[in-house]
Tab-separated table of C-alpha atoms in Angstrom:
chain	number	residue	atom	x	y	z
A	1	MET	CA	20.586	-22.858	-22.793
A	2	THR	CA	17.528	-24.133	-24.674
A	3	SER	CA	15.227	-21.913	-26.708
A	4	ALA	CA	12.435	-22.376	-24.134
A	5	ILE	CA	14.651	-21.094	-21.325
A	6	GLY	CA	15.720	-18.124	-23.443
A	7	LEU	CA	12.094	-17.314	-24.238
A	8	VAL	CA	11.111	-17.461	-20.569
A	9	LEU	CA	13.987	-15.147	-19.639
A	10	LEU	CA	12.977	-12.742	-22.408
A	11	ILE	CA	9.369	-12.626	-21.183
A	12	LEU	CA	10.583	-12.180	-17.605
A	13	LEU	CA	12.855	-9.318	-18.660
A	14	GLY	CA	9.966	-7.632	-20.462
A	15	ALA	CA	7.791	-7.945	-17.353
A	16	ILE	CA	10.533	-6.431	-15.176
A	17	VAL	CA	10.900	-3.489	-17.569
A	18	LEU	CA	7.144	-2.861	-17.518
A	19	PHE	CA	7.036	-3.140	-13.729
A	20	ALA	CA	9.923	-0.689	-13.365
A	21	SER	CA	8.539	1.818	-15.878
A	22	GLY	CA	5.280	2.265	-13.981
A	23	ARG	CA	3.474	3.054	-17.241
A	24	VAL	CA	1.365	-0.100	-17.135
A	25	ARG	CA	-0.673	-1.237	-14.147
A	26	VAL	CA	0.911	-4.051	-12.168
A	27	ASP	CA	-2.085	-6.355	-12.576
A	28	LEU	CA	-2.078	-5.840	-16.350
A	29	VAL	CA	1.631	-6.654	-16.530
A	30	ALA	CA	0.994	-9.887	-14.636
A	31	LEU	CA	-1.847	-10.862	-16.971
A	32	LEU	CA	0.204	-9.966	-20.060
A	33	THR	CA	3.051	-12.134	-18.774
A	34	LEU	CA	0.648	-15.023	-18.240
A	35	LEU	CA	-0.785	-14.520	-21.733
A	36	ALA	CA	2.700	-14.451	-23.273
A	37	LEU	CA	3.625	-17.732	-21.587
A	38	LEU	CA	0.364	-19.265	-22.779
A	39	LEU	CA	0.670	-18.081	-26.397
A	40	THR	CA	4.242	-19.345	-26.659
A	41	ASP	CA	3.187	-22.807	-25.412
A	42	LEU	CA	5.545	-22.572	-22.463
A	43	VAL	CA	2.644	-23.501	-20.179
A	44	SER	CA	-0.598	-25.327	-20.842
A	45	VAL	CA	-4.039	-23.802	-20.397
A	46	ASP	CA	-4.584	-25.795	-17.198
A	47	GLU	CA	-1.223	-24.679	-15.810
A	48	ALA	CA	-1.850	-21.058	-16.761
A	49	PHE	CA	-5.082	-20.825	-14.803
A	50	ALA	CA	-4.230	-23.202	-11.959
A	51	GLY	CA	-3.094	-20.298	-9.802
A	52	PHE	CA	-6.569	-18.767	-9.716
A	53	SER	CA	-7.824	-21.776	-7.741
A	54	ASN	CA	-4.864	-21.754	-5.360
A	55	PRO	CA	-5.977	-21.359	-1.713
A	56	ALA	CA	-3.307	-18.691	-1.191
A	57	VAL	CA	-4.789	-16.532	-3.952
A	58	ILE	CA	-8.314	-16.902	-2.556
A	59	THR	CA	-7.082	-16.036	0.941
A	60	VAL	CA	-5.315	-12.891	-0.287
A	61	LEU	CA	-8.519	-11.838	-2.063
A	62	ALA	CA	-10.522	-12.386	1.128
A	63	ILE	CA	-8.019	-10.308	3.116
A	64	TYR	CA	-8.449	-7.437	0.651
A	65	ILE	CA	-12.217	-7.608	1.195
A	66	VAL	CA	-11.809	-7.549	4.985
A	67	SER	CA	-9.431	-4.581	4.739
A	68	ASP	CA	-11.870	-2.663	2.563
A	69	GLY	CA	-14.689	-3.438	4.991
A	70	LEU	CA	-12.690	-2.050	7.913
A	71	THR	CA	-12.010	1.114	5.924
A	72	ARG	CA	-15.577	1.667	4.699
A	73	THR	CA	-17.180	1.121	8.098
A	74	GLY	CA	-14.793	3.561	9.764
A	75	VAL	CA	-13.755	1.070	12.445
A	76	ALA	CA	-10.073	1.159	11.571
A	77	ASP	CA	-10.006	4.945	11.304
A	78	TYR	CA	-11.644	5.295	14.727
A	79	VAL	CA	-9.032	3.007	16.255
A	80	ALA	CA	-6.255	4.969	14.568
A	81	GLN	CA	-7.497	8.311	15.875
A	82	TYR	CA	-7.765	6.869	19.392
A	83	LEU	CA	-4.205	5.584	19.263
A	84	PHE	CA	-2.892	8.936	18.094
A	85	ARG	CA	-4.646	10.674	20.977
A	86	ILE	CA	-2.702	8.396	23.319
A	87	ALA	CA	0.643	9.242	21.690
A	88	GLY	CA	0.143	13.000	21.909
A	89	ARG	CA	2.494	15.363	20.060
A	90	ASN	CA	5.733	13.509	20.784
A	91	GLU	CA	7.530	12.298	17.646
A	92	LEU	CA	8.989	9.244	19.362
A	93	GLY	CA	5.597	8.239	20.734
A	94	LEU	CA	3.869	8.800	17.393
A	95	ILE	CA	6.369	6.612	15.546
A	96	ALA	CA	5.988	3.862	18.144
A	97	VAL	CA	2.185	3.989	18.051
A	98	LEU	CA	2.166	4.090	14.254
A	99	MET	CA	4.364	1.042	13.887
A	100	LEU	CA	2.562	-0.932	16.596
A	101	ALA	CA	-0.886	-0.108	15.213
A	102	VAL	CA	-0.116	-0.828	11.572
A	103	GLY	CA	1.885	-3.923	12.561
A	104	ALA	CA	-1.080	-5.345	14.470
A	105	MET	CA	-3.451	-4.587	11.592
A	106	SER	CA	-1.186	-5.971	8.863
A	107	ALA	CA	-0.772	-9.210	10.814
A	108	PHE	CA	-4.383	-10.125	9.997
A	109	THR	CA	-5.230	-7.917	7.004
A	110	ASN	CA	-3.556	-6.838	3.793
A	111	ASN	CA	-0.358	-4.777	4.202
A	112	ILE	CA	-1.460	-2.181	1.677
A	113	GLY	CA	-4.908	-1.933	3.240
A	114	ALA	CA	-3.477	-1.450	6.733
A	115	THR	CA	-1.143	1.278	5.483
A	116	ALA	CA	-3.908	3.010	3.540
A	117	VAL	CA	-6.180	3.054	6.594
A	118	LEU	CA	-3.624	4.763	8.833
A	119	MET	CA	-2.014	7.015	6.236
A	120	PRO	CA	-4.652	9.818	6.293
A	121	ALA	CA	-4.563	9.892	10.085
A	122	ALA	CA	-0.752	10.013	10.060
A	123	LEU	CA	-0.772	12.944	7.635
A	124	SER	CA	-3.375	14.764	9.713
A	125	VAL	CA	-1.412	14.301	12.928
A	126	GLY	CA	1.756	15.441	11.177
A	127	LYS	CA	0.095	18.693	10.141
A	128	ARG	CA	-1.318	19.334	13.614
A	129	THR	CA	1.966	18.644	15.398
A	130	GLY	CA	4.319	20.204	12.855
A	131	ILE	CA	6.152	16.906	12.306
A	132	ALA	CA	7.213	16.334	8.700
A	133	PRO	CA	4.952	13.681	7.102
A	134	SER	CA	8.019	11.842	5.796
A	135	LYS	CA	9.091	11.147	9.390
A	136	LEU	CA	5.802	9.343	10.023
A	137	LEU	CA	5.018	7.663	6.705
A	138	ILE	CA	8.305	5.773	6.385
A	139	PRO	CA	7.936	4.134	9.838
A	140	LEU	CA	4.320	3.406	8.881
A	141	ALA	CA	5.428	1.572	5.740
A	142	PHE	CA	8.134	-0.407	7.539
A	143	GLY	CA	5.769	-1.270	10.386
A	144	SER	CA	3.272	-2.674	7.900
A	145	LEU	CA	5.900	-4.813	6.186
A	146	LEU	CA	7.338	-6.129	9.448
A	147	GLY	CA	3.926	-6.755	11.004
A	148	GLY	CA	2.931	-8.884	8.040
A	149	THR	CA	5.675	-11.377	8.876
A	150	THR	CA	4.099	-12.342	12.206
A	151	THR	CA	1.232	-14.534	10.941
A	152	LEU	CA	0.397	-16.869	8.087
A	153	VAL	CA	-2.107	-14.455	6.520
A	154	GLY	CA	-0.042	-11.327	7.158
A	155	THR	CA	1.660	-11.284	3.777
A	156	PRO	CA	1.158	-13.204	0.492
A	157	PRO	CA	4.643	-14.838	0.502
A	158	ASN	CA	3.787	-16.571	3.784
A	159	LEU	CA	0.644	-18.000	2.214
A	160	LEU	CA	2.481	-19.062	-0.928
A	161	ALA	CA	5.163	-20.831	1.114
A	162	SER	CA	2.496	-22.708	3.072
A	163	ALA	CA	0.636	-23.635	-0.127
A	164	ALA	CA	3.843	-24.908	-1.745
A	165	LEU	CA	4.557	-27.018	1.331
A	166	GLU	CA	1.076	-28.531	1.185
A	167	GLU	CA	1.366	-29.272	-2.540
A	168	ALA	CA	4.622	-31.119	-1.839
A	169	GLY	CA	2.752	-33.460	0.498
A	170	PHE	CA	3.686	-31.887	3.835
A	171	ALA	CA	1.467	-30.322	6.481
A	172	PRO	CA	0.906	-26.586	5.835
A	173	PHE	CA	1.956	-23.901	8.289
A	174	SER	CA	-0.528	-22.928	10.997
A	175	LEU	CA	-1.734	-19.362	11.519
A	176	LEU	CA	0.729	-18.516	14.305
A	177	GLU	CA	3.662	-20.693	13.269
A	178	TYR	CA	5.414	-17.606	11.887
A	179	THR	CA	4.762	-15.602	15.057
A	180	PRO	CA	7.884	-16.320	17.192
A	181	ILE	CA	10.298	-15.349	14.412
A	182	GLY	CA	8.025	-12.613	13.060
A	183	LEU	CA	7.649	-10.912	16.441
A	184	LEU	CA	11.419	-10.914	16.907
A	185	ILE	CA	11.879	-9.315	13.488
A	186	PHE	CA	9.173	-6.736	14.216
A	187	ALA	CA	10.584	-5.896	17.657
A	188	THR	CA	14.076	-5.480	16.225
A	189	GLY	CA	12.785	-3.154	13.515
A	190	LEU	CA	10.764	-1.132	16.027
A	191	VAL	CA	13.699	-0.669	18.416
A	192	TYR	CA	16.030	0.278	15.572
A	193	MET	CA	13.575	2.847	14.220
A	194	LEU	CA	13.063	4.434	17.645
A	195	LEU	CA	16.745	4.556	18.601
A	196	ALA	CA	18.567	5.171	15.327
A	197	GLY	CA	16.330	4.971	12.277
A	198	ARG	CA	14.247	8.040	13.076
A	199	HIS	CA	17.376	10.214	12.985
A	200	LEU	CA	17.978	9.107	9.383
A	201	LEU	CA	14.451	9.903	8.200
A	202	PRO	CA	14.157	12.758	5.684
A	203	SER	CA	12.436	15.923	6.875
A	204	ARG	CA	10.211	16.912	3.991
A	205	ASN	CA	7.175	19.128	4.470
A	206	ALA	CA	4.200	19.670	2.198
A	207	ASP	CA	5.241	23.139	1.046
A	208	GLU	CA	8.618	21.877	-0.182
A	209	ASP	CA	6.966	18.976	-2.024
A	210	ASP	CA	4.394	21.246	-3.664
A	211	GLU	CA	7.090	23.628	-4.889
A	212	HIS	CA	9.144	20.706	-6.199
A	213	TRP	CA	6.316	19.373	-8.353
A	214	VAL	CA	5.325	22.836	-9.561
A	215	GLN	CA	8.855	23.417	-10.821
A	216	ARG	CA	9.336	19.926	-12.227
A	217	PHE	CA	6.180	19.983	-14.354
A	218	GLN	CA	6.275	23.735	-15.075
A	219	LEU	CA	2.936	24.383	-13.398
A	220	ALA	CA	3.675	27.934	-12.280
A	221	GLY	CA	0.640	30.088	-13.041
A	222	MET	CA	-1.474	27.047	-13.914
A	223	LEU	CA	-2.690	26.107	-10.424
A	224	HIS	CA	-5.730	27.983	-9.146
A	225	GLU	CA	-7.990	27.848	-6.110
A	226	LEU	CA	-11.661	28.790	-6.480
A	227	LEU	CA	-14.303	29.518	-3.842
A	228	VAL	CA	-17.779	28.004	-4.166
A	229	VAL	CA	-20.287	30.654	-3.023
A	230	PRO	CA	-23.290	29.682	-0.832
A	231	ASP	CA	-25.858	29.955	-3.656
A	232	SER	CA	-23.750	28.134	-6.259
A	233	ALA	CA	-25.339	25.479	-8.453
A	234	LEU	CA	-22.380	23.249	-7.605
A	235	LEU	CA	-23.493	22.707	-4.014
A	236	GLY	CA	-24.395	19.101	-3.280
A	237	ARG	CA	-22.996	17.828	-6.577
A	238	THR	CA	-20.013	15.581	-7.212
A	239	PHE	CA	-17.126	16.474	-9.502
A	240	ALA	CA	-18.517	14.117	-12.134
A	241	ASP	CA	-22.004	15.656	-11.961
A	242	SER	CA	-20.664	19.198	-12.219
A	243	MET	CA	-19.034	18.518	-15.620
A	244	LEU	CA	-16.413	21.152	-14.768
A	245	ALA	CA	-13.538	19.102	-16.134
A	246	SER	CA	-15.151	18.506	-19.529
A	247	HIS	CA	-16.676	21.982	-19.921
A	248	PHE	CA	-13.585	23.990	-19.005
A	249	GLN	CA	-10.831	21.487	-19.853
A	250	VAL	CA	-9.407	21.543	-16.327
A	251	GLU	CA	-8.138	18.896	-13.937
A	252	ILE	CA	-9.663	19.069	-10.442
A	253	LEU	CA	-7.045	18.105	-7.860
A	254	GLY	CA	-9.179	18.251	-4.731
A	255	ALA	CA	-11.664	20.087	-2.548
A	256	LEU	CA	-11.239	21.843	0.800
A	257	ARG	CA	-14.334	21.855	3.000
């Protein structure tokens, strides 16, 4: 093994450790890895920044923008609420609707964006129906992953594979060329989740999770809930404007309206 190969493996190992630790943001780890390869002369400057002009990278960025637009305009949330009204309070129906909805969205938008759009609605429905959130969120996550396999733009690896094919001198994949195989994979995952997978899902409610974190981080006696009175000076102000965190050295976890 040459010294260059050993150096690449060492940098790769360091990146994996940082990814696994979760202490450094994923995007920063990626940039640090790129910088390390550049500083060690393992890649040239042109090679280091060639990826930023790759069509696959630009397409992924555009998909993120579309996903954010759907979230900000409320279109996706409206569709989600409508679908949940169709499913009713039945766990089997909710899982099916969740996976179908997020699968359809992730086929043409970013997987993370599609999951983030439907996650609040899934949690809300879980509270109203008494179904443990864990029984809805895991199918949601799997539905997003499987739905992304059905189109070219559904997941970044599909785009990267098409870009690599084009760079090698072959015709790139079309938008729906993944669809026949992707739909079969999605349908198989959906049927498995409805027939067998849902019985293996953990049943974890919010109260149990709250108690777990309170005990783990020794927060007993440190969590408080305050009521904002009608004539309070805090009305109409954001957390940042109120300066509560800096004045009283507290961490605001959320607000109930």
